[in-house]
Amino acid sequence: MALSDCDGAPLLQTPSRGHSQLVSILNLPVDRPLRLVRIAGGRQLKQRLLALGLSEGSEVRVVQRRPGGVVLARAGTRVAVGQGVAHQLMAEVIER
């Protein structure tokens, strides 16, 4: 049986990380440690996010959901990203 999020979109699983689920940050809980695993965008988006301190492998937290996007925290900095960009940020919850 395939896993899906609350909108019915399929969730991706990363085989090298066991049962971890790769999900858009729009569908992940607020104030939990997350790891950005994949940026599903082009080179320009990746460069723009890198300039903001976000890259694949970064640890972030969703600190606030806002109409049209989310606010992320990374290393003491907060970054607001729109819904379109947030949808392309695939992450997993870090279990500690």
Short mmCIF file of N, CA and C in Angstrom, two decimals:
data_model
loop_
_atom_site.label_atom_id
_atom_site.label_comp_id
_atom_site.label_asym_id
_atom_site.label_seq_id
_atom_site.Cartn_x
_atom_site.Cartn_y
_atom_site.Cartn_z
N MET A 1 0.84 -1.17 0.00
CA MET A 1 0.00 0.00 0.00
C MET A 1 0.89 1.24 0.00
N ALA A 2 0.60 2.19 -0.87
CA ALA A 2 1.40 3.41 -0.97
C ALA A 2 0.99 4.39 0.12
N LEU A 3 1.96 5.09 0.67
CA LEU A 3 1.69 6.12 1.66
C LEU A 3 1.34 7.41 0.95
N SER A 4 0.48 8.23 1.58
CA SER A 4 0.15 9.52 1.00
C SER A 4 -0.03 10.54 2.11
N ASP A 5 0.10 11.82 1.75
CA ASP A 5 -0.09 12.87 2.75
C ASP A 5 -1.57 13.22 2.84
N CYS A 6 -1.89 14.26 3.59
CA CYS A 6 -3.29 14.59 3.83
C CYS A 6 -4.01 15.03 2.56
N ASP A 7 -3.28 15.44 1.52
CA ASP A 7 -3.90 15.83 0.26
C ASP A 7 -3.96 14.68 -0.74
N GLY A 8 -3.50 13.51 -0.33
CA GLY A 8 -3.51 12.36 -1.21
C GLY A 8 -2.28 12.24 -2.09
N ALA A 9 -1.33 13.18 -1.98
CA ALA A 9 -0.11 13.11 -2.77
C ALA A 9 0.79 12.02 -2.22
N PRO A 10 1.42 11.25 -3.09
CA PRO A 10 2.28 10.16 -2.60
C PRO A 10 3.50 10.69 -1.86
N LEU A 11 3.89 9.98 -0.82
CA LEU A 11 5.10 10.31 -0.07
C LEU A 11 6.24 9.51 -0.65
N LEU A 12 7.40 10.12 -0.72
CA LEU A 12 8.59 9.43 -1.20
C LEU A 12 9.31 8.81 -0.03
N GLN A 13 9.88 7.65 -0.23
CA GLN A 13 10.69 7.04 0.81
C GLN A 13 12.12 6.94 0.32
N THR A 14 13.05 7.16 1.24
CA THR A 14 14.46 7.07 0.90
C THR A 14 14.96 5.72 1.36
N PRO A 15 15.33 4.85 0.44
CA PRO A 15 15.73 3.50 0.80
C PRO A 15 16.95 3.44 1.71
N SER A 16 17.88 4.39 1.58
CA SER A 16 19.09 4.33 2.38
C SER A 16 18.87 4.76 3.82
N ARG A 17 17.72 5.32 4.13
CA ARG A 17 17.45 5.78 5.48
C ARG A 17 16.33 4.99 6.15
N GLY A 18 16.13 3.79 5.75
CA GLY A 18 15.14 2.94 6.39
C GLY A 18 13.73 3.42 6.16
N HIS A 19 13.01 3.67 7.24
CA HIS A 19 11.61 4.01 7.14
C HIS A 19 11.35 5.51 7.12
N SER A 20 12.39 6.35 7.01
CA SER A 20 12.20 7.79 6.98
C SER A 20 11.37 8.17 5.76
N GLN A 21 10.48 9.12 5.95
CA GLN A 21 9.64 9.58 4.85
C GLN A 21 10.08 10.95 4.40
N LEU A 22 10.19 11.13 3.12
CA LEU A 22 10.58 12.38 2.52
C LEU A 22 9.31 13.11 2.12
N VAL A 23 9.07 14.30 2.72
CA VAL A 23 7.82 15.01 2.54
C VAL A 23 8.10 16.49 2.35
N SER A 24 7.24 17.17 1.62
CA SER A 24 7.36 18.62 1.49
C SER A 24 7.25 19.26 2.87
N ILE A 25 8.02 20.31 3.12
CA ILE A 25 7.97 20.95 4.43
C ILE A 25 6.59 21.53 4.74
N LEU A 26 5.76 21.71 3.71
CA LEU A 26 4.40 22.18 3.94
C LEU A 26 3.59 21.18 4.76
N ASN A 27 3.98 19.92 4.71
CA ASN A 27 3.22 18.87 5.38
C ASN A 27 3.91 18.34 6.63
N LEU A 28 4.92 19.03 7.11
CA LEU A 28 5.66 18.58 8.29
C LEU A 28 5.30 19.44 9.50
N PRO A 29 5.47 18.89 10.70
CA PRO A 29 5.04 19.60 11.91
C PRO A 29 5.87 20.84 12.23
N VAL A 30 5.24 21.77 12.90
CA VAL A 30 5.89 22.99 13.36
C VAL A 30 6.76 22.66 14.57
N ASP A 31 7.91 23.31 14.65
CA ASP A 31 8.83 23.24 15.79
C ASP A 31 9.41 21.85 16.05
N ARG A 32 9.66 21.12 14.98
CA ARG A 32 10.37 19.83 15.07
C ARG A 32 11.62 19.95 14.22
N PRO A 33 12.72 19.33 14.64
CA PRO A 33 13.94 19.39 13.82
C PRO A 33 13.74 18.60 12.52
N LEU A 34 14.12 19.24 11.42
CA LEU A 34 13.98 18.63 10.09
C LEU A 34 15.32 18.69 9.37
N ARG A 35 15.50 17.79 8.44
CA ARG A 35 16.69 17.83 7.57
C ARG A 35 16.19 17.99 6.13
N LEU A 36 16.68 19.03 5.45
CA LEU A 36 16.35 19.18 4.03
C LEU A 36 17.11 18.11 3.27
N VAL A 37 16.39 17.24 2.64
CA VAL A 37 17.02 16.13 1.94
C VAL A 37 17.11 16.39 0.44
N ARG A 38 16.12 17.10 -0.09
CA ARG A 38 16.13 17.36 -1.53
C ARG A 38 15.46 18.69 -1.82
N ILE A 39 16.05 19.43 -2.71
CA ILE A 39 15.42 20.64 -3.23
C ILE A 39 15.00 20.31 -4.65
N ALA A 40 13.70 20.19 -4.85
CA ALA A 40 13.17 19.74 -6.14
C ALA A 40 12.97 20.92 -7.08
N GLY A 41 14.00 21.71 -7.22
CA GLY A 41 13.93 22.86 -8.11
C GLY A 41 15.19 22.93 -8.95
N GLY A 42 15.25 23.93 -9.77
CA GLY A 42 16.40 24.11 -10.66
C GLY A 42 17.59 24.76 -9.98
N ARG A 43 18.59 25.00 -10.78
CA ARG A 43 19.86 25.57 -10.29
C ARG A 43 19.65 26.94 -9.67
N GLN A 44 18.81 27.78 -10.28
CA GLN A 44 18.58 29.13 -9.74
C GLN A 44 17.96 29.08 -8.35
N LEU A 45 16.97 28.20 -8.16
CA LEU A 45 16.34 28.09 -6.86
C LEU A 45 17.36 27.61 -5.83
N LYS A 46 18.14 26.61 -6.18
CA LYS A 46 19.14 26.09 -5.25
C LYS A 46 20.16 27.17 -4.87
N GLN A 47 20.58 27.97 -5.84
CA GLN A 47 21.53 29.04 -5.55
C GLN A 47 20.91 30.12 -4.66
N ARG A 48 19.65 30.46 -4.93
CA ARG A 48 18.97 31.47 -4.12
C ARG A 48 18.81 31.00 -2.68
N LEU A 49 18.43 29.73 -2.51
CA LEU A 49 18.27 29.18 -1.16
C LEU A 49 19.62 29.08 -0.45
N LEU A 50 20.66 28.73 -1.19
CA LEU A 50 22.00 28.65 -0.60
C LEU A 50 22.43 30.02 -0.07
N ALA A 51 22.10 31.08 -0.80
CA ALA A 51 22.42 32.44 -0.35
C ALA A 51 21.68 32.79 0.94
N LEU A 52 20.55 32.11 1.18
CA LEU A 52 19.78 32.32 2.41
C LEU A 52 20.19 31.35 3.52
N GLY A 53 21.16 30.48 3.22
CA GLY A 53 21.64 29.54 4.22
C GLY A 53 20.95 28.20 4.21
N LEU A 54 20.17 27.91 3.16
CA LEU A 54 19.45 26.65 3.06
C LEU A 54 20.02 25.82 1.92
N SER A 55 20.40 24.59 2.24
CA SER A 55 20.91 23.68 1.22
C SER A 55 20.54 22.26 1.62
N GLU A 56 20.71 21.34 0.69
CA GLU A 56 20.45 19.94 1.00
C GLU A 56 21.36 19.50 2.13
N GLY A 57 20.78 18.86 3.13
CA GLY A 57 21.54 18.44 4.30
C GLY A 57 21.39 19.39 5.48
N SER A 58 20.86 20.59 5.24
CA SER A 58 20.67 21.57 6.31
C SER A 58 19.63 21.10 7.32
N GLU A 59 19.86 21.43 8.58
CA GLU A 59 18.86 21.18 9.62
C GLU A 59 18.07 22.47 9.81
N VAL A 60 16.75 22.36 9.76
CA VAL A 60 15.87 23.52 9.90
C VAL A 60 14.69 23.16 10.79
N ARG A 61 13.92 24.17 11.15
CA ARG A 61 12.64 23.99 11.84
C ARG A 61 11.61 24.87 11.15
N VAL A 62 10.40 24.36 11.00
CA VAL A 62 9.29 25.20 10.58
C VAL A 62 8.83 25.89 11.85
N VAL A 63 8.97 27.21 11.92
CA VAL A 63 8.59 27.92 13.14
C VAL A 63 7.22 28.57 13.03
N GLN A 64 6.75 28.76 11.80
CA GLN A 64 5.45 29.37 11.63
C GLN A 64 4.88 29.06 10.25
N ARG A 65 3.60 28.77 10.24
CA ARG A 65 2.89 28.63 8.96
C ARG A 65 2.14 29.95 8.75
N ARG A 66 2.28 30.49 7.56
CA ARG A 66 1.61 31.75 7.23
C ARG A 66 0.81 31.52 5.96
N PRO A 67 -0.22 32.34 5.76
CA PRO A 67 -0.94 32.21 4.49
C PRO A 67 0.02 32.39 3.32
N GLY A 68 0.13 31.40 2.49
CA GLY A 68 1.01 31.49 1.34
C GLY A 68 2.43 31.04 1.55
N GLY A 69 2.78 30.48 2.73
CA GLY A 69 4.14 30.01 2.91
C GLY A 69 4.45 29.62 4.34
N VAL A 70 5.74 29.48 4.62
CA VAL A 70 6.20 29.08 5.96
C VAL A 70 7.42 29.91 6.34
N VAL A 71 7.68 29.98 7.64
CA VAL A 71 8.89 30.61 8.14
C VAL A 71 9.76 29.50 8.70
N LEU A 72 11.01 29.43 8.23
CA LEU A 72 11.96 28.42 8.66
C LEU A 72 13.03 29.05 9.54
N ALA A 73 13.54 28.29 10.49
CA ALA A 73 14.66 28.73 11.32
C ALA A 73 15.84 27.83 11.03
N ARG A 74 17.01 28.46 10.88
CA ARG A 74 18.26 27.71 10.65
C ARG A 74 19.39 28.49 11.29
N ALA A 75 20.04 27.89 12.25
CA ALA A 75 21.23 28.48 12.90
C ALA A 75 20.97 29.91 13.36
N GLY A 76 19.87 30.13 14.04
CA GLY A 76 19.57 31.44 14.59
C GLY A 76 19.00 32.45 13.60
N THR A 77 18.79 32.04 12.37
CA THR A 77 18.24 32.93 11.33
C THR A 77 16.88 32.42 10.90
N ARG A 78 15.98 33.34 10.63
CA ARG A 78 14.65 32.97 10.13
C ARG A 78 14.53 33.39 8.68
N VAL A 79 13.93 32.50 7.89
CA VAL A 79 13.76 32.75 6.46
C VAL A 79 12.31 32.42 6.11
N ALA A 80 11.62 33.37 5.47
CA ALA A 80 10.27 33.12 5.00
C ALA A 80 10.34 32.67 3.55
N VAL A 81 9.66 31.58 3.24
CA VAL A 81 9.59 31.10 1.85
C VAL A 81 8.13 30.95 1.47
N GLY A 82 7.84 31.26 0.22
CA GLY A 82 6.48 31.15 -0.29
C GLY A 82 6.06 29.69 -0.46
N GLN A 83 4.79 29.50 -0.67
CA GLN A 83 4.23 28.16 -0.79
C GLN A 83 4.84 27.39 -1.95
N GLY A 84 5.07 28.06 -3.09
CA GLY A 84 5.64 27.38 -4.24
C GLY A 84 7.03 26.84 -3.97
N VAL A 85 7.86 27.64 -3.30
CA VAL A 85 9.22 27.19 -2.94
C VAL A 85 9.13 26.12 -1.87
N ALA A 86 8.31 26.35 -0.85
CA ALA A 86 8.18 25.39 0.25
C ALA A 86 7.75 24.01 -0.26
N HIS A 87 6.92 24.00 -1.28
CA HIS A 87 6.45 22.73 -1.85
C HIS A 87 7.61 21.94 -2.46
N GLN A 88 8.66 22.63 -2.88
CA GLN A 88 9.81 21.98 -3.50
C GLN A 88 10.89 21.57 -2.52
N LEU A 89 10.72 21.91 -1.25
CA LEU A 89 11.70 21.54 -0.23
C LEU A 89 11.26 20.24 0.43
N MET A 90 11.96 19.18 0.14
CA MET A 90 11.63 17.86 0.66
C MET A 90 12.51 17.59 1.88
N ALA A 91 11.87 17.20 2.96
CA ALA A 91 12.60 17.03 4.22
C ALA A 91 12.12 15.80 4.97
N GLU A 92 12.85 15.49 6.02
CA GLU A 92 12.46 14.40 6.91
C GLU A 92 12.61 14.90 8.34
N VAL A 93 11.78 14.36 9.23
CA VAL A 93 11.87 14.70 10.64
C VAL A 93 13.09 14.01 11.22
N ILE A 94 13.87 14.73 12.02
CA ILE A 94 15.03 14.15 12.68
C ILE A 94 14.57 13.65 14.04
N GLU A 95 14.65 12.36 14.24
CA GLU A 95 14.26 11.76 15.52
C GLU A 95 15.46 11.81 16.46
N ARG A 96 15.28 12.42 17.61
CA ARG A 96 16.38 12.51 18.58
C ARG A 96 16.02 11.81 19.85
#
